[in-house]
Amino acid sequence: MDWLTTVDHKKIAILYLLAGGLFFGFGGVEAMLIRLQLIKPMNDLVSAQTFNELITMHGTTMIFLGVMPVIFALMNAVIPLQIGARDVAFPFVNALGFWTFLFGGILLNLSWIMGGAPDAGWTAYTPLSTSTYSTTHGVDFYTVGLQIAGLGTLIGGINFLATIITMRAPGMSFMRMPMFTWTSFITSAMILFAFPAITVGLVLLSFDRILGANFFEVSNGGNPVLWQHIFWIFGHPEVYILILPAFGVISEVIPTFARKRLFGYSSMVFATILIAFLGFMVWAHHMFTTGLGPIANALFSIATMLIAVPTGIKIFNWLFTMWGGQIRFTSANLFAIGFVPTFVMGGVTGVMLASAPADYQFHDTYFVVAHFHYVIVGGLVFGLFAGLHYWWPKMFGRVLNETIGKWTFWFFAIGFHLTFFVQHFLGLMGMQRRIFTYLPNQDFDTLNLVSTVGAFLMAVGVLLFLFNCFVTAAKPKGVANDPWEDGRTLEWAIPSPPPEYNFKQIPLVRGLDAYWKEKMAGNKEMTPAEPLGSIHMPSPTILPFVMSVGIFIAGLGLMFSSEKFNNSFMSMIFNNWIVVIIGLVITFGSMLLRSLFDDHGWHIEPEELEEEGVKA
């Protein structure tokens, strides 16, 4: 019950991590089945229809339900600690964001057992995803499930914006914020602007499929290219929503293990802002083959190439941070250092794809698959592994086993390059995306076999990480505040794991890398900015969970509202919108309860804090 009702950002971080891990596992199994199907020519492990469902669900699950919650787990666990806050701005909304995300993800994955998964590709291009060509409920699960999960992400982003703007400790100006907080702040702003676009697109597609509207149906005067614009106006910023927090992680890990402050901090901040700004201006480079014309193609091509400039600034800053540093090759740092060349390779192929004439050749081949996996897996997943190894002791009070961590890195890194490096050449030879099999003797056979072997090595790396988590969990807690001994930011100034209230007294920040500055001045802990007083805490509540259940029920009811059931009872409750109404009553009833009953929370008194201090 404690976990169902919690509004503590540290517990919500763990919930996000568990949910993200679960969906990451689903996406990984789907990826393995895709690679097994392509291990040899004319393979018949899965049917063409199942293959379409697998590639759709693999992409959708990994991007929306696998890596996004792990990013949110790190943001929840770390940001309030890095800015010297006791919690996020809206703890209730934080819990609501998690539960709506989870139920949206569950709804999407129910499609496997309720009549077929979505099968129109993770981008759900119309008219493939309209009811003319996708006759099962698969795409309905996609549209409704992603709307619910996206709602959770959106309110999470708004919460972090409010937290970072209003709750920084005294002395922490914007230009003293740690890089991870900066990148999370900019990511949250991008979520605020990008997610409404995909929400609109999903609503329109739902209307087309469930209510018979004509937004994308060509035969009724709709425009299928409109979907591509709506999707990519969200979809391209989404890539940066994913990768910027990873940039932030790398910017924390490398300085810690090089024992040097981050090189070019202010240029890093402005480069991040520039990447976010340009990220909204390049969406049509996904559409060079739709016939937008030479002027549009040229503009989007140039804007895309421009993004390489701020990204290059970041790469050189990380290299200069390591230059002359006392580098320690911990498993967290191995992932961070491995990230740099891997991400550069993804970036270079991105610049190649930015050229419209070249893109015309590369489009819909495995070259593109290799490119975005180098960015998302070689960039983001490397960054997440670095962050998890780095902040694990802060979250759980135990340090992950370094030997297993290094094995994780080598299996994952070697497997990754084996899997995706060869796919560039497969693409250049003409192997197309989204094909479920291929003829022999086209020079595809060996490279596909190598790619599948690499995927298994990556899977071993992920399983080693899980094994590491279980082995570590069996050990007793007992980690110092700053287990790496070179922690620079505020989260390392308090116990591991942090107490419920984070900071007994809000710290006074006297410069960039606030904790490092105090250590260099000879202080064992932060100077407090306030006297010891009673601490206000938010009350736990079941309402976010109940509200999300209501949204889940309403979504399910909407999808089957026009279904022809054999059972008269099912027909009555679904076709008359009774299920939708029940779900909405639960949700709005919970909102009403939240509004009418004022919950003032509770307080921890100074005497209790002092007793705890004695115990500690």
Coordinates of C-alpha atoms in Angstrom, one line a residue:
M1 CA 0.0 0.0 0.0
D2 CA 2.9 2.3 0.8
W3 CA 4.0 2.1 -2.9
L4 CA 0.5 2.6 -4.3
T5 CA 0.0 5.8 -2.2
T6 CA 3.4 7.3 -2.2
V7 CA 4.1 10.9 -3.4
D8 CA 7.8 10.8 -2.4
H9 CA 9.9 11.6 -5.4
K10 CA 12.5 9.0 -4.4
K11 CA 10.0 6.2 -4.3
I12 CA 8.3 7.4 -7.5
A13 CA 11.8 7.2 -9.1
I14 CA 12.1 3.6 -8.1
L15 CA 8.6 2.9 -9.5
Y16 CA 9.6 4.5 -12.8
L17 CA 12.7 2.4 -12.9
L18 CA 10.8 -0.8 -12.3
A19 CA 8.1 0.0 -14.9
G20 CA 10.7 1.2 -17.4
G21 CA 12.8 -2.0 -16.8
L22 CA 9.7 -4.2 -17.4
F23 CA 8.8 -2.5 -20.7
F24 CA 12.5 -2.4 -21.7
G25 CA 12.4 -6.2 -21.3
F26 CA 9.3 -6.5 -23.5
G27 CA 11.0 -4.3 -26.1
G28 CA 14.1 -6.4 -25.9
V29 CA 12.3 -9.7 -26.4
E30 CA 10.6 -8.2 -29.5
A31 CA 14.0 -7.1 -30.8
M32 CA 15.4 -10.6 -30.3
L33 CA 12.5 -12.1 -32.2
I34 CA 13.0 -9.6 -35.1
R35 CA 16.8 -10.5 -35.2
L36 CA 16.1 -14.2 -35.1
Q37 CA 13.6 -13.9 -38.0
L38 CA 16.3 -12.1 -40.0
I39 CA 19.2 -14.5 -39.0
K40 CA 19.0 -16.3 -42.4
P41 CA 17.3 -15.8 -45.8
M42 CA 13.7 -17.1 -46.3
N43 CA 13.3 -17.7 -42.6
D44 CA 9.8 -18.6 -41.3
L45 CA 10.2 -18.2 -37.6
V46 CA 7.3 -15.6 -37.5
S47 CA 4.7 -14.7 -40.1
A48 CA 4.8 -11.4 -42.0
Q49 CA 1.8 -10.1 -39.9
T50 CA 3.5 -11.0 -36.6
F51 CA 6.8 -9.4 -37.9
N52 CA 4.9 -6.1 -38.6
E53 CA 3.4 -6.3 -35.1
L54 CA 6.9 -6.9 -33.6
I55 CA 8.6 -4.0 -35.3
T56 CA 5.7 -1.7 -34.4
M57 CA 5.7 -2.7 -30.8
H58 CA 9.5 -2.8 -30.5
G59 CA 9.9 0.8 -31.6
T60 CA 6.8 2.1 -29.7
T61 CA 7.6 0.2 -26.5
M62 CA 11.3 1.2 -26.4
I63 CA 10.8 4.9 -27.1
F64 CA 7.6 5.7 -25.2
L65 CA 7.6 3.0 -22.4
G66 CA 11.2 1.7 -22.1
V67 CA 13.7 4.5 -22.1
M68 CA 11.4 7.5 -21.3
P69 CA 10.5 6.2 -17.7
V70 CA 14.2 5.4 -17.0
I71 CA 15.0 9.0 -17.8
F72 CA 12.1 10.1 -15.5
A73 CA 13.5 7.7 -12.8
L74 CA 16.8 9.5 -12.9
M75 CA 15.2 12.9 -13.0
N76 CA 13.0 12.1 -10.1
A77 CA 15.8 10.6 -8.0
V78 CA 18.4 13.3 -8.7
I79 CA 16.9 16.7 -9.6
P80 CA 15.3 17.7 -6.2
L81 CA 18.6 16.7 -4.5
Q82 CA 20.8 18.6 -7.0
I83 CA 18.9 21.8 -6.6
G84 CA 18.7 21.5 -2.8
A85 CA 14.9 20.9 -2.6
R86 CA 12.8 18.7 -0.3
D87 CA 10.6 17.3 -3.1
V88 CA 9.2 18.3 -6.5
A89 CA 6.8 21.2 -6.8
F90 CA 3.7 19.1 -7.0
P91 CA 4.2 15.7 -5.3
F92 CA 0.5 14.6 -6.1
V93 CA 0.9 15.4 -9.8
N94 CA 4.2 13.5 -9.8
A95 CA 2.5 10.4 -8.6
L96 CA -0.4 10.9 -11.1
G97 CA 2.2 11.2 -13.9
F98 CA 3.6 7.9 -13.1
W99 CA 0.3 6.0 -12.8
T100 CA -1.1 7.4 -16.0
F101 CA 2.1 6.5 -17.8
L102 CA 2.0 2.9 -16.4
F103 CA -1.7 2.3 -17.3
G104 CA -1.2 3.7 -20.8
G105 CA 1.7 1.3 -21.2
I106 CA -0.3 -1.7 -19.9
L107 CA -3.2 -0.8 -22.2
L108 CA -0.9 -0.7 -25.2
N109 CA 0.7 -4.1 -24.4
L110 CA -2.8 -5.7 -23.7
S111 CA -3.1 -5.6 -27.5
W112 CA -1.1 -8.8 -27.8
I113 CA -3.8 -10.8 -26.0
M114 CA -6.8 -8.8 -27.1
G115 CA -7.0 -9.3 -30.8
G116 CA -3.6 -8.3 -32.3
A117 CA -0.9 -5.7 -31.7
P118 CA -0.6 -2.5 -33.8
D119 CA 1.0 -3.4 -37.1
A120 CA 1.5 -0.1 -39.0
G121 CA 5.1 0.6 -37.9
W122 CA 6.0 2.7 -34.8
T123 CA 5.4 5.9 -36.8
A124 CA 1.8 4.6 -37.6
Y125 CA 1.9 6.2 -41.1
T126 CA -1.5 6.8 -42.6
P127 CA -3.2 5.3 -44.6
L128 CA -1.5 2.1 -43.3
S129 CA -2.9 2.9 -39.8
T130 CA -6.4 3.8 -40.9
S131 CA -9.2 1.3 -40.5
T132 CA -9.1 0.6 -44.3
Y133 CA -5.7 -1.1 -44.1
S134 CA -5.5 -2.0 -40.4
T135 CA -8.7 -3.7 -39.6
T136 CA -8.0 -5.1 -36.1
H137 CA -8.0 -3.0 -32.9
G138 CA -4.2 -2.9 -32.8
V139 CA -3.8 0.7 -33.9
D140 CA -6.6 1.7 -31.5
F141 CA -4.6 0.3 -28.7
Y142 CA -1.7 2.4 -30.0
T143 CA -3.6 5.7 -30.3
V144 CA -5.4 5.4 -26.9
G145 CA -2.5 3.8 -25.0
L146 CA 0.0 6.4 -26.1
Q147 CA -2.4 9.3 -25.3
I148 CA -2.7 8.0 -21.7
A149 CA 1.0 7.4 -21.4
G150 CA 1.8 10.7 -23.0
L151 CA -0.4 12.5 -20.6
G152 CA 1.7 11.1 -17.8
T153 CA 4.9 12.3 -19.5
L154 CA 3.5 15.7 -20.1
I155 CA 2.4 16.4 -16.5
G156 CA 5.7 15.0 -15.4
G157 CA 7.5 17.6 -17.6
I158 CA 5.4 20.5 -16.4
N159 CA 6.2 19.4 -12.8
F160 CA 9.9 19.4 -13.3
L161 CA 9.8 22.9 -15.0
A162 CA 7.9 24.3 -11.9
T163 CA 10.3 22.5 -9.6
I164 CA 13.5 23.8 -11.2
I165 CA 12.2 27.3 -11.7
T166 CA 10.8 27.8 -8.1
M167 CA 12.6 25.5 -5.7
R168 CA 16.3 26.0 -6.2
A169 CA 18.3 26.4 -2.9
P170 CA 19.4 30.0 -2.0
G171 CA 22.5 30.9 -4.0
M172 CA 21.7 28.5 -6.9
S173 CA 21.3 30.8 -9.8
F174 CA 20.6 29.3 -13.2
M175 CA 24.2 29.4 -14.2
R176 CA 25.2 27.4 -11.0
M177 CA 22.8 24.5 -11.8
P178 CA 24.4 21.1 -12.4
M179 CA 24.4 20.1 -16.1
F180 CA 22.0 17.2 -15.5
T181 CA 19.5 19.6 -14.0
W182 CA 19.9 22.0 -16.9
T183 CA 19.4 19.3 -19.5
S184 CA 16.3 18.0 -17.6
F185 CA 15.0 21.5 -17.5
I186 CA 15.3 22.0 -21.2
T187 CA 14.0 18.5 -21.9
S188 CA 10.9 19.3 -19.8
A189 CA 10.4 22.5 -21.8
M190 CA 10.6 20.4 -25.0
I191 CA 8.1 17.9 -23.6
L192 CA 5.7 20.9 -23.0
F193 CA 5.8 22.0 -26.6
A194 CA 6.2 18.6 -28.4
F195 CA 3.7 16.3 -26.7
P196 CA 0.6 18.4 -27.5
A197 CA 1.4 17.8 -31.3
I198 CA 1.4 14.0 -30.9
T199 CA -1.7 14.2 -28.7
V200 CA -3.5 16.1 -31.5
G201 CA -2.4 13.5 -34.1
L202 CA -3.4 10.6 -32.0
V203 CA -6.8 12.2 -31.2
L204 CA -7.4 12.8 -35.0
L205 CA -6.4 9.2 -35.8
S206 CA -8.7 7.9 -33.1
F207 CA -11.5 10.0 -34.5
D208 CA -10.9 8.5 -38.0
R209 CA -10.8 5.0 -36.8
I210 CA -13.4 4.9 -34.0
L211 CA -15.9 7.7 -34.9
G212 CA -15.5 7.7 -38.7
A213 CA -13.9 11.1 -39.3
N214 CA -12.0 12.1 -42.5
F215 CA -8.7 13.6 -41.4
F216 CA -6.4 11.1 -43.1
E217 CA -8.8 8.9 -45.3
V218 CA -7.9 9.8 -48.9
S219 CA -11.1 8.4 -50.3
N220 CA -13.1 10.8 -48.1
G221 CA -10.9 13.9 -48.9
G222 CA -8.4 13.4 -46.0
N223 CA -4.6 14.0 -46.3
P224 CA -2.2 11.2 -45.3
V225 CA 0.9 13.4 -45.5
L226 CA -0.7 15.6 -42.8
W227 CA -0.1 12.7 -40.3
Q228 CA 3.6 12.7 -41.2
H229 CA 3.9 16.5 -40.4
I230 CA 2.0 16.1 -37.1
F231 CA 4.0 13.0 -36.1
W232 CA 7.4 14.4 -36.9
I233 CA 6.8 17.9 -35.4
F234 CA 6.6 15.8 -32.2
G235 CA 8.9 12.9 -33.3
H236 CA 12.1 14.9 -34.0
P237 CA 12.1 16.9 -30.8
E238 CA 11.4 13.6 -29.1
V239 CA 14.8 12.4 -30.2
Y240 CA 16.3 15.3 -28.3
I241 CA 13.9 14.8 -25.4
L242 CA 15.5 11.4 -25.1
I243 CA 19.2 12.3 -25.7
L244 CA 19.5 15.6 -23.7
P245 CA 19.2 14.0 -20.3
A246 CA 21.9 11.5 -21.4
F247 CA 24.1 14.5 -22.3
G248 CA 23.4 15.7 -18.7
V249 CA 24.4 12.4 -17.2
I250 CA 27.7 12.3 -19.2
S251 CA 28.4 15.9 -18.1
E252 CA 28.1 14.7 -14.4
V253 CA 30.0 11.4 -14.7
I254 CA 33.0 12.5 -16.7
P255 CA 34.0 15.4 -14.4
T256 CA 33.5 13.3 -11.2
F257 CA 35.8 10.5 -12.5
A258 CA 38.3 12.9 -14.1
R259 CA 38.5 15.0 -10.8
K260 CA 38.1 18.2 -12.9
R261 CA 35.3 20.6 -13.3
L262 CA 33.3 20.4 -16.6
F263 CA 35.2 22.2 -19.3
G264 CA 33.2 25.1 -20.9
Y265 CA 30.2 25.0 -18.6
S266 CA 28.4 28.0 -20.0
S267 CA 29.0 26.9 -23.6
M268 CA 27.5 23.6 -22.7
V269 CA 24.4 25.3 -21.4
F270 CA 23.9 27.5 -24.5
A271 CA 24.7 24.5 -26.8
T272 CA 21.9 22.6 -25.0
I273 CA 19.4 25.4 -25.5
L274 CA 20.4 25.8 -29.1
I275 CA 19.9 22.0 -29.8
A276 CA 16.4 22.2 -28.2
F277 CA 15.6 25.3 -30.3
L278 CA 16.8 23.8 -33.6
G279 CA 15.3 20.4 -32.8
F280 CA 11.8 21.9 -33.5
M281 CA 12.9 23.2 -36.9
V282 CA 14.1 20.1 -38.7
W283 CA 11.1 17.7 -38.6
A284 CA 10.6 17.5 -42.4
H285 CA 14.1 15.9 -42.9
H286 CA 12.1 12.7 -42.2
M287 CA 10.0 13.5 -45.3
F288 CA 12.5 14.3 -48.0
T289 CA 10.9 11.6 -50.2
T290 CA 7.3 12.9 -49.9
G291 CA 7.9 15.6 -52.6
L292 CA 7.9 18.8 -50.5
G293 CA 9.9 20.5 -53.2
P294 CA 13.5 21.8 -53.4
I295 CA 13.1 24.9 -51.3
A296 CA 11.6 23.1 -48.3
N297 CA 14.1 20.3 -48.7
A298 CA 17.0 22.8 -48.8
L299 CA 15.8 24.7 -45.7
F300 CA 15.3 21.6 -43.6
S301 CA 18.6 20.1 -44.8
I302 CA 20.6 23.2 -43.7
A303 CA 18.8 23.4 -40.4
T304 CA 19.5 19.7 -39.7
M305 CA 23.3 20.2 -40.5
L306 CA 23.3 23.2 -38.1
I307 CA 22.5 20.9 -35.1
A308 CA 25.9 19.3 -35.6
V309 CA 27.5 22.6 -34.4
P310 CA 26.2 22.7 -30.7
T311 CA 26.5 18.9 -30.5
G312 CA 30.2 19.2 -31.6
I313 CA 30.7 21.8 -28.9
K314 CA 29.5 19.3 -26.3
I315 CA 31.8 16.5 -27.7
F316 CA 34.9 18.6 -27.5
N317 CA 34.0 19.9 -24.0
W318 CA 33.8 16.3 -22.7
L319 CA 37.1 15.5 -24.4
F320 CA 38.8 18.6 -22.8
T321 CA 37.3 17.7 -19.4
M322 CA 39.1 14.3 -19.6
W323 CA 42.3 15.9 -20.9
G324 CA 44.8 16.1 -18.1
G325 CA 42.3 14.6 -15.6
Q326 CA 43.0 11.8 -13.1
I327 CA 40.6 9.4 -14.9
R328 CA 39.2 6.4 -13.0
F329 CA 37.7 3.7 -15.2
T330 CA 34.7 2.8 -13.1
S331 CA 31.8 1.0 -14.8
A332 CA 29.8 4.3 -14.8
N333 CA 32.7 6.1 -16.5
L334 CA 33.3 3.3 -19.0
F335 CA 29.7 3.8 -20.3
A336 CA 30.3 7.6 -20.3
I337 CA 33.5 7.4 -22.2
G338 CA 32.1 4.7 -24.6
F339 CA 29.2 7.0 -25.2
V340 CA 31.3 9.7 -26.8
P341 CA 32.7 8.0 -29.9
T342 CA 29.5 5.9 -30.4
F343 CA 27.3 9.0 -30.3
V344 CA 29.7 10.8 -32.7
M345 CA 29.2 7.9 -35.2
G346 CA 25.4 8.3 -34.9
G347 CA 25.8 12.1 -35.4
V348 CA 28.0 11.7 -38.5
T349 CA 25.5 9.4 -40.3
G350 CA 22.8 12.0 -39.2
V351 CA 24.7 14.7 -41.2
M352 CA 24.8 12.3 -44.1
L353 CA 21.0 11.8 -43.9
A354 CA 20.6 15.5 -43.7
S355 CA 21.6 15.9 -47.4
A356 CA 18.3 15.5 -49.3
P357 CA 19.7 13.9 -52.5
A358 CA 21.7 11.4 -50.4
D359 CA 18.6 10.8 -48.1
Y360 CA 16.7 9.9 -51.3
Q361 CA 19.0 6.8 -51.6
F362 CA 19.3 6.0 -47.9
H363 CA 15.6 6.4 -47.1
D364 CA 13.8 3.3 -45.8
T365 CA 17.0 1.2 -45.9
Y366 CA 18.9 -0.4 -43.0
F367 CA 21.3 2.6 -43.1
V368 CA 18.6 4.7 -41.4
V369 CA 18.0 1.9 -38.9
A370 CA 21.7 1.8 -38.0
H371 CA 21.8 5.6 -37.7
F372 CA 19.0 6.0 -35.2
H373 CA 20.1 3.0 -33.2
Y374 CA 23.5 4.6 -32.9
V375 CA 21.9 7.7 -31.5
I376 CA 19.2 6.1 -29.3
V377 CA 21.0 3.0 -28.1
G378 CA 24.7 4.1 -28.5
G379 CA 23.8 7.5 -27.1
L380 CA 20.8 7.3 -24.8
V381 CA 21.1 3.7 -23.4
F382 CA 24.9 4.1 -22.8
G383 CA 24.0 7.4 -21.0
L384 CA 21.3 5.7 -18.9
F385 CA 23.7 2.8 -17.9
A386 CA 26.3 5.4 -16.9
G387 CA 23.7 7.3 -14.8
L388 CA 22.3 4.1 -13.2
H389 CA 25.8 2.9 -12.2
Y390 CA 26.7 6.4 -11.0
W391 CA 23.5 7.2 -8.9
W392 CA 22.6 3.7 -7.8
P393 CA 24.3 4.1 -4.4
K394 CA 22.4 7.4 -3.9
M395 CA 19.1 5.7 -4.8
F396 CA 19.5 2.4 -2.9
G397 CA 22.4 2.9 -0.5
R398 CA 24.5 0.1 -2.1
V399 CA 27.2 0.3 -4.8
L400 CA 26.8 -2.0 -7.8
N401 CA 29.5 -4.6 -8.2
E402 CA 32.2 -3.1 -10.3
T403 CA 33.5 -6.3 -11.8
I404 CA 30.0 -7.3 -13.1
G405 CA 29.5 -3.6 -14.2
K406 CA 32.6 -3.8 -16.4
W407 CA 31.5 -7.2 -17.9
T408 CA 28.1 -5.5 -18.6
F409 CA 29.8 -2.7 -20.4
W410 CA 32.0 -4.9 -22.6
F411 CA 29.3 -7.3 -23.5
F412 CA 26.8 -4.5 -24.3
A413 CA 29.3 -2.3 -26.2
I414 CA 30.8 -5.0 -28.3
G415 CA 27.3 -6.5 -29.0
F416 CA 26.0 -3.1 -29.9
H417 CA 28.6 -2.3 -32.5
L418 CA 28.4 -5.8 -33.9
T419 CA 24.6 -5.5 -34.3
F420 CA 24.3 -2.0 -35.8
F421 CA 27.7 -1.2 -37.5
V422 CA 27.1 -3.8 -40.2
Q423 CA 23.6 -2.5 -40.7
H424 CA 25.0 0.6 -42.3
F425 CA 26.5 -1.7 -45.1
L426 CA 23.3 -3.7 -45.4
G427 CA 21.5 -0.4 -46.0
L428 CA 24.0 0.7 -48.6
M429 CA 23.7 -2.6 -50.4
G430 CA 20.0 -2.0 -50.6
M431 CA 18.4 -4.0 -47.8
Q432 CA 15.1 -2.3 -47.0
R433 CA 13.6 -1.6 -43.6
R434 CA 10.5 -3.5 -42.3
I435 CA 10.9 -6.5 -44.6
F436 CA 10.3 -9.8 -42.8
T437 CA 12.5 -11.9 -45.0
Y438 CA 14.9 -11.7 -48.0
L439 CA 16.2 -13.9 -50.8
P440 CA 19.6 -15.6 -50.5
N441 CA 22.7 -14.6 -52.5
Q442 CA 22.2 -10.8 -52.2
D443 CA 25.2 -10.5 -49.9
F444 CA 22.8 -9.9 -47.0
D445 CA 23.2 -13.3 -45.4
T446 CA 26.5 -13.0 -43.5
L447 CA 25.9 -9.4 -42.2
N448 CA 22.5 -10.3 -40.9
L449 CA 23.9 -13.3 -39.1
V450 CA 26.6 -11.0 -37.5
S451 CA 24.0 -8.5 -36.5
T452 CA 21.9 -11.2 -34.8
V453 CA 24.9 -12.5 -32.9
G454 CA 25.6 -9.0 -31.7
A455 CA 22.0 -8.6 -30.5
F456 CA 22.5 -11.7 -28.3
L457 CA 25.7 -10.2 -26.8
M458 CA 23.8 -7.0 -26.0
A459 CA 21.1 -9.2 -24.3
V460 CA 23.8 -10.8 -22.2
G461 CA 25.0 -7.4 -21.2
V462 CA 21.5 -6.4 -20.1
L463 CA 21.0 -9.7 -18.2
L464 CA 24.4 -9.1 -16.4
F465 CA 23.1 -5.7 -15.3
L466 CA 19.9 -7.3 -13.9
F467 CA 22.1 -9.9 -12.2
N468 CA 24.2 -7.1 -10.7
C469 CA 21.1 -5.4 -9.3
F470 CA 19.9 -8.6 -7.6
V471 CA 23.4 -9.4 -6.2
T472 CA 23.8 -5.9 -4.9
A473 CA 20.3 -5.9 -3.3
A474 CA 21.3 -8.8 -1.1
K475 CA 24.1 -6.8 0.4
P476 CA 23.4 -4.6 3.5
K477 CA 23.0 -0.9 3.0
G478 CA 25.9 1.1 4.2
V479 CA 27.3 3.6 1.8
A480 CA 28.9 6.9 2.6
N481 CA 27.3 10.2 1.5
D482 CA 29.8 10.4 -1.4
P483 CA 30.8 6.8 -2.3
W484 CA 32.9 8.0 -5.3
E485 CA 34.8 10.5 -3.0
D486 CA 34.8 13.0 -5.8
G487 CA 31.1 14.0 -6.0
R488 CA 30.7 17.6 -7.0
T489 CA 27.0 18.4 -6.7
L490 CA 24.5 18.7 -3.8
E491 CA 23.1 15.1 -3.9
W492 CA 26.4 13.8 -2.5
A493 CA 26.2 16.0 0.6
I494 CA 23.4 14.0 2.2
P495 CA 23.1 10.4 3.3
S496 CA 22.7 7.5 0.8
P497 CA 19.8 6.8 0.4
P498 CA 18.4 10.2 1.4
P499 CA 16.0 10.6 4.3
E500 CA 12.3 11.3 3.4
Y501 CA 12.8 15.0 3.7
N502 CA 16.2 15.1 1.8
F503 CA 17.8 18.1 3.5
K504 CA 17.5 18.7 7.3
Q505 CA 18.3 22.4 6.5
I506 CA 18.2 23.8 3.0
P507 CA 21.9 24.3 1.9
L508 CA 23.5 27.6 0.9
V509 CA 25.0 27.4 -2.6
R510 CA 28.2 29.4 -3.0
G511 CA 29.2 28.5 -6.6
L512 CA 29.1 26.0 -9.4
D513 CA 29.7 22.4 -8.2
A514 CA 28.4 23.5 -4.8
Y515 CA 29.5 20.5 -2.7
W516 CA 33.0 20.4 -4.3
K517 CA 33.4 24.1 -3.4
E518 CA 32.7 23.4 0.2
K519 CA 35.0 20.4 0.3
M520 CA 37.8 22.5 -1.2
A521 CA 37.2 25.1 1.6
G522 CA 37.7 22.4 4.1
N523 CA 34.1 21.9 5.2
K524 CA 32.7 18.4 5.8
E525 CA 29.2 19.4 4.9
M526 CA 27.1 22.2 3.3
T527 CA 26.6 25.5 5.1
P528 CA 22.8 25.6 5.9
A529 CA 20.8 28.6 4.6
E530 CA 18.2 28.3 7.4
P531 CA 17.9 27.4 11.0
L532 CA 16.7 23.9 12.0
G533 CA 12.9 24.1 11.9
S534 CA 9.8 21.8 11.4
I535 CA 9.6 20.3 7.9
H536 CA 6.3 20.2 6.0
M537 CA 5.7 16.8 4.2
P538 CA 2.9 15.9 1.7
S539 CA 0.5 13.1 2.7
P540 CA 0.4 9.9 0.8
T541 CA -2.8 9.4 -1.3
I542 CA -4.4 6.6 -3.3
L543 CA -6.2 9.2 -5.6
P544 CA -3.5 9.3 -8.4
F545 CA -3.7 5.5 -8.8
V546 CA -7.6 5.6 -8.8
M547 CA -7.7 8.4 -11.3
S548 CA -5.4 6.5 -13.7
V549 CA -7.5 3.4 -13.4
G550 CA -10.5 5.5 -14.4
I551 CA -8.7 6.9 -17.5
F552 CA -7.6 3.3 -18.3
I553 CA -11.3 2.0 -18.1
A554 CA -12.5 5.0 -20.2
G555 CA -9.8 4.3 -22.9
L556 CA -10.8 0.7 -23.1
G557 CA -14.4 1.6 -23.4
L558 CA -13.8 4.1 -26.2
M559 CA -11.9 1.6 -28.3
F560 CA -14.7 -1.0 -28.2
S561 CA -17.6 1.5 -28.4
S562 CA -18.5 0.4 -31.9
E563 CA -17.5 -3.3 -31.6
K564 CA -20.1 -5.9 -32.6
F565 CA -20.1 -8.3 -29.6
N566 CA -21.8 -11.8 -29.6
N567 CA -22.7 -11.2 -26.0
S568 CA -25.7 -8.9 -25.4
F569 CA -24.4 -7.7 -22.0
M570 CA -21.0 -6.7 -23.5
S571 CA -22.8 -5.0 -26.4
M572 CA -25.0 -3.0 -24.0
I573 CA -22.2 -1.7 -21.7
F574 CA -19.7 -0.9 -24.5
N575 CA -22.0 0.2 -27.4
N576 CA -24.0 2.6 -25.1
W577 CA -20.7 4.2 -23.8
I578 CA -21.4 2.9 -20.3
V579 CA -17.8 1.7 -19.8
V580 CA -16.5 5.1 -20.9
I581 CA -18.9 6.9 -18.5
I582 CA -17.8 4.6 -15.6
G583 CA -14.1 5.4 -16.3
L584 CA -14.7 9.1 -16.5
V585 CA -16.9 9.1 -13.3
I586 CA -14.0 7.4 -11.4
T587 CA -11.5 9.9 -12.7
F588 CA -13.6 13.1 -12.3
G589 CA -14.9 11.8 -8.9
S590 CA -11.3 11.5 -7.7
M591 CA -10.6 15.0 -9.0
L592 CA -13.6 16.3 -7.1
L593 CA -12.4 14.5 -3.9
R594 CA -9.0 16.0 -4.3
S595 CA -10.6 19.5 -4.7
L596 CA -13.1 19.4 -1.9
F597 CA -11.0 17.7 0.9
D598 CA -8.1 20.0 1.7
D599 CA -5.1 17.9 2.7
H600 CA -2.6 20.0 4.7
G601 CA 0.1 17.2 4.9
W602 CA 2.1 16.7 8.1
H603 CA 5.2 18.0 9.8
I604 CA 8.5 16.6 11.0
E605 CA 9.5 18.5 14.1
P606 CA 13.1 19.6 15.0
E607 CA 13.2 17.2 18.0
E608 CA 12.6 14.2 15.7
L609 CA 15.4 15.4 13.4
E610 CA 17.8 15.8 16.3
E611 CA 17.0 12.3 17.6
E612 CA 17.6 10.9 14.1
G613 CA 20.9 12.8 14.1
V614 CA 21.9 11.1 17.3
K615 CA 20.9 7.7 15.9
A616 CA 22.9 8.3 12.7

